XYZ file of C-alpha atoms in Angstrom:
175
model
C -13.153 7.438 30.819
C -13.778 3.862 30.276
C -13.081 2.504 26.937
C -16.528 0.855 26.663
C -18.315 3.595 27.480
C -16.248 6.065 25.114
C -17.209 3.333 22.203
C -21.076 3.542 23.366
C -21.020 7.487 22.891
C -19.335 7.365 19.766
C -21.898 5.102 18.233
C -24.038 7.636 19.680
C -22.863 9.900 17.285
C -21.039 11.769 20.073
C -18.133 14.185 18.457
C -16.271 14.307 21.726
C -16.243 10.876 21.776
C -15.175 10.256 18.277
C -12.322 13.060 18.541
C -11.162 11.266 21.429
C -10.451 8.107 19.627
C -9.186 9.538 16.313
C -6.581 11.242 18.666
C -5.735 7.631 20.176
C -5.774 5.736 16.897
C -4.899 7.936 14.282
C -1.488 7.653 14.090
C -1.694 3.767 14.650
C -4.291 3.286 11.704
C -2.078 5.820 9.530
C 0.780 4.094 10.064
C -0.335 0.657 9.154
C -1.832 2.436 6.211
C 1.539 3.399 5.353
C 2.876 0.333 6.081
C 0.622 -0.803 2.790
C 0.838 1.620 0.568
C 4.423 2.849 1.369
C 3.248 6.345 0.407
C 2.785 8.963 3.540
C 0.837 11.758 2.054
C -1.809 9.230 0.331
C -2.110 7.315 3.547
C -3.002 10.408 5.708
C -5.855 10.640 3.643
C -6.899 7.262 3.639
C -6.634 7.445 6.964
C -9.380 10.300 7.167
C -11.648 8.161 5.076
C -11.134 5.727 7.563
C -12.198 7.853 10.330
C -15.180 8.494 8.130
C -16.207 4.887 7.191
C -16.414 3.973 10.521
C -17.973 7.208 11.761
C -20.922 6.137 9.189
C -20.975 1.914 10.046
C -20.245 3.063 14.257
C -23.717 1.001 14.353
C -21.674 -2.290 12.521
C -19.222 -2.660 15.555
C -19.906 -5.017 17.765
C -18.588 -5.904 21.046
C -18.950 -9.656 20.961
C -17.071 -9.745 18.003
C -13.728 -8.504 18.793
C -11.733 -5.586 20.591
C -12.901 -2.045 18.758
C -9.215 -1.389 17.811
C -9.208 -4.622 15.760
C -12.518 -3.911 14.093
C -10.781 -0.331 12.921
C -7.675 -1.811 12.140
C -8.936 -4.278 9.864
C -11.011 -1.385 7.761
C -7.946 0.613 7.627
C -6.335 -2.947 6.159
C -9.033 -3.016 3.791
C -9.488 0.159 2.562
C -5.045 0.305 2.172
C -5.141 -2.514 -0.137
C -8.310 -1.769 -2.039
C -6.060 1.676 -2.910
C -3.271 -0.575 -3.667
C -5.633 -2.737 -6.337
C -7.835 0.742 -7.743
C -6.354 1.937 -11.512
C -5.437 5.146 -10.030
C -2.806 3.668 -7.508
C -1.540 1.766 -10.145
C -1.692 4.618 -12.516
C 0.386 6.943 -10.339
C 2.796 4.223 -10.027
C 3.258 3.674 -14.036
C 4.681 7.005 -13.629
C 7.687 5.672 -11.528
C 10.541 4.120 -13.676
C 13.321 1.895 -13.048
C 15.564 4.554 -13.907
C 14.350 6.736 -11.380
C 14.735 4.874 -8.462
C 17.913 3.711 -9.594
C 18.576 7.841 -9.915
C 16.568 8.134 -6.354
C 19.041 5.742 -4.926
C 22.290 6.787 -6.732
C 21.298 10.701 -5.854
C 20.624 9.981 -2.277
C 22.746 11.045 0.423
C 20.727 9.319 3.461
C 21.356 5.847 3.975
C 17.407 5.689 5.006
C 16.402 6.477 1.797
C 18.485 3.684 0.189
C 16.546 0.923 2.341
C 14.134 -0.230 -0.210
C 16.830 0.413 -3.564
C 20.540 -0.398 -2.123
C 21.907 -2.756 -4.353
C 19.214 -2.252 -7.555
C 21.606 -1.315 -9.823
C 23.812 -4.527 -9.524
C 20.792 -6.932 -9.631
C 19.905 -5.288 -12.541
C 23.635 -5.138 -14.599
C 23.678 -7.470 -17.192
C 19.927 -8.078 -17.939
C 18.470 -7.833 -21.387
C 16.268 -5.070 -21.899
C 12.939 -6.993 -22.545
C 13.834 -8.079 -18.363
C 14.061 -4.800 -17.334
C 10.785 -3.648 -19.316
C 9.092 -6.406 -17.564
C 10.635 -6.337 -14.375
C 9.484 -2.449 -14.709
C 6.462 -2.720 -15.720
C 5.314 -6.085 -12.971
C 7.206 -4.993 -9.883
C 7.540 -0.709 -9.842
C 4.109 0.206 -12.108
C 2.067 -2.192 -10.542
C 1.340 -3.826 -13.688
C -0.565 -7.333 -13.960
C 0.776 -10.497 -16.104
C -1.890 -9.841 -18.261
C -1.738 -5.881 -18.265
C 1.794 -6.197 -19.125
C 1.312 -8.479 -21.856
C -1.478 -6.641 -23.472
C 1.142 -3.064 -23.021
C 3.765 -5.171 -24.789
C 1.252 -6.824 -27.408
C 3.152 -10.518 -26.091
C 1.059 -13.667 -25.204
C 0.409 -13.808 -21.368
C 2.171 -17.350 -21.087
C 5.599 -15.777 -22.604
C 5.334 -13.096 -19.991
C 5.091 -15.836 -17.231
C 7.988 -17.672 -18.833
C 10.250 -14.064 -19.110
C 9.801 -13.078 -15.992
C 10.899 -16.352 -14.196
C 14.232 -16.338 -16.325
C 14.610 -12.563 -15.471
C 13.987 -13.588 -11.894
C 16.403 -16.493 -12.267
C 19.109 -14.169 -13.332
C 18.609 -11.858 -10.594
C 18.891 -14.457 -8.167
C 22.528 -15.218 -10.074
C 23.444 -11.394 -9.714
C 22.359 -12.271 -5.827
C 24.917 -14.706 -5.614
């Protein structure tokens, strides 16, 4: 079946249609979900309201405008980094500590699962606690300048100024 004519039936509202390109996109548009949000289980879901969204706007794509994979890619893109900005991403992440991926990492017997942590505990030896706090609260809660200052009740300019001599030292613990 013709790619063209596939797209023309599912803007149709055709279900065969539609099943037949969630099962050749799914796992594409899931995965670059993933690749966003770095969380599997969320991104499966996101990736059926995906598959919904552009059920509902079919009608929006248009062939002139690009290829249709593009056109689904780029709401996938979207609607992964609108999760990555909402309160309740960044909520669920305020839940994750330093000290437990440093535990994650330490704990972990598959090199895999050290990727994104190997070497966190040396960058981090030797900083003062107030760089850990904000290098905590910034980088693994998803935390804003500004939502980090108001959580520590500190100006947002002495935030700025801590974190780029935290991120000065780790760049020495680099070295």
């Amino acid at each position: 079946m013709q790619l063209d004519n596939l797209i023309q039936r599912f803007q149709e509202k055709d279900r065969a249609a539609f099943e037949t390109l969630y099962n050749m996109y799914a796992d594409n548009l899931c995965g670059a979900i993933n690749i966003i949000l770095k969380d599997p289980e969320r991104s499966q879901e996101l990736c059926q309201d995906v598959f919904v969204k552009i059920w509902t706007k079919s009608d929006q794509y248009d062939t002139s405008k690009g290829r249709f994979f593009t056109w689904i890619l780029n709401i996938a893109r979207n609607t992964a980094i609108d999760e990555l900005r909402s309160k309740s991403h960044k909520n669920q992440k305020k839940n994750l500590s330093v000290e437990t991926l440093v535990g994650i990492h330490e704990n972990s017997e598959d090199l895999n699962d050290k990727v994104d942590t190997i070497g966190l505990m040396s960058l981090l030896k030797g900083l003062k606690d107030k760089c850990i706090l904000l290098i905590d609260l910034l980088y693994f809660k998803g935390y804003t300048q500004k939502e980090a200052a108001e959580h520590l009740k500190t100006p947002v300019g002495t935030i700025k100024t801590r974190i780029r001599s935290c991120i000065s030292e780790i760049r020495k613990n680099m070295a």
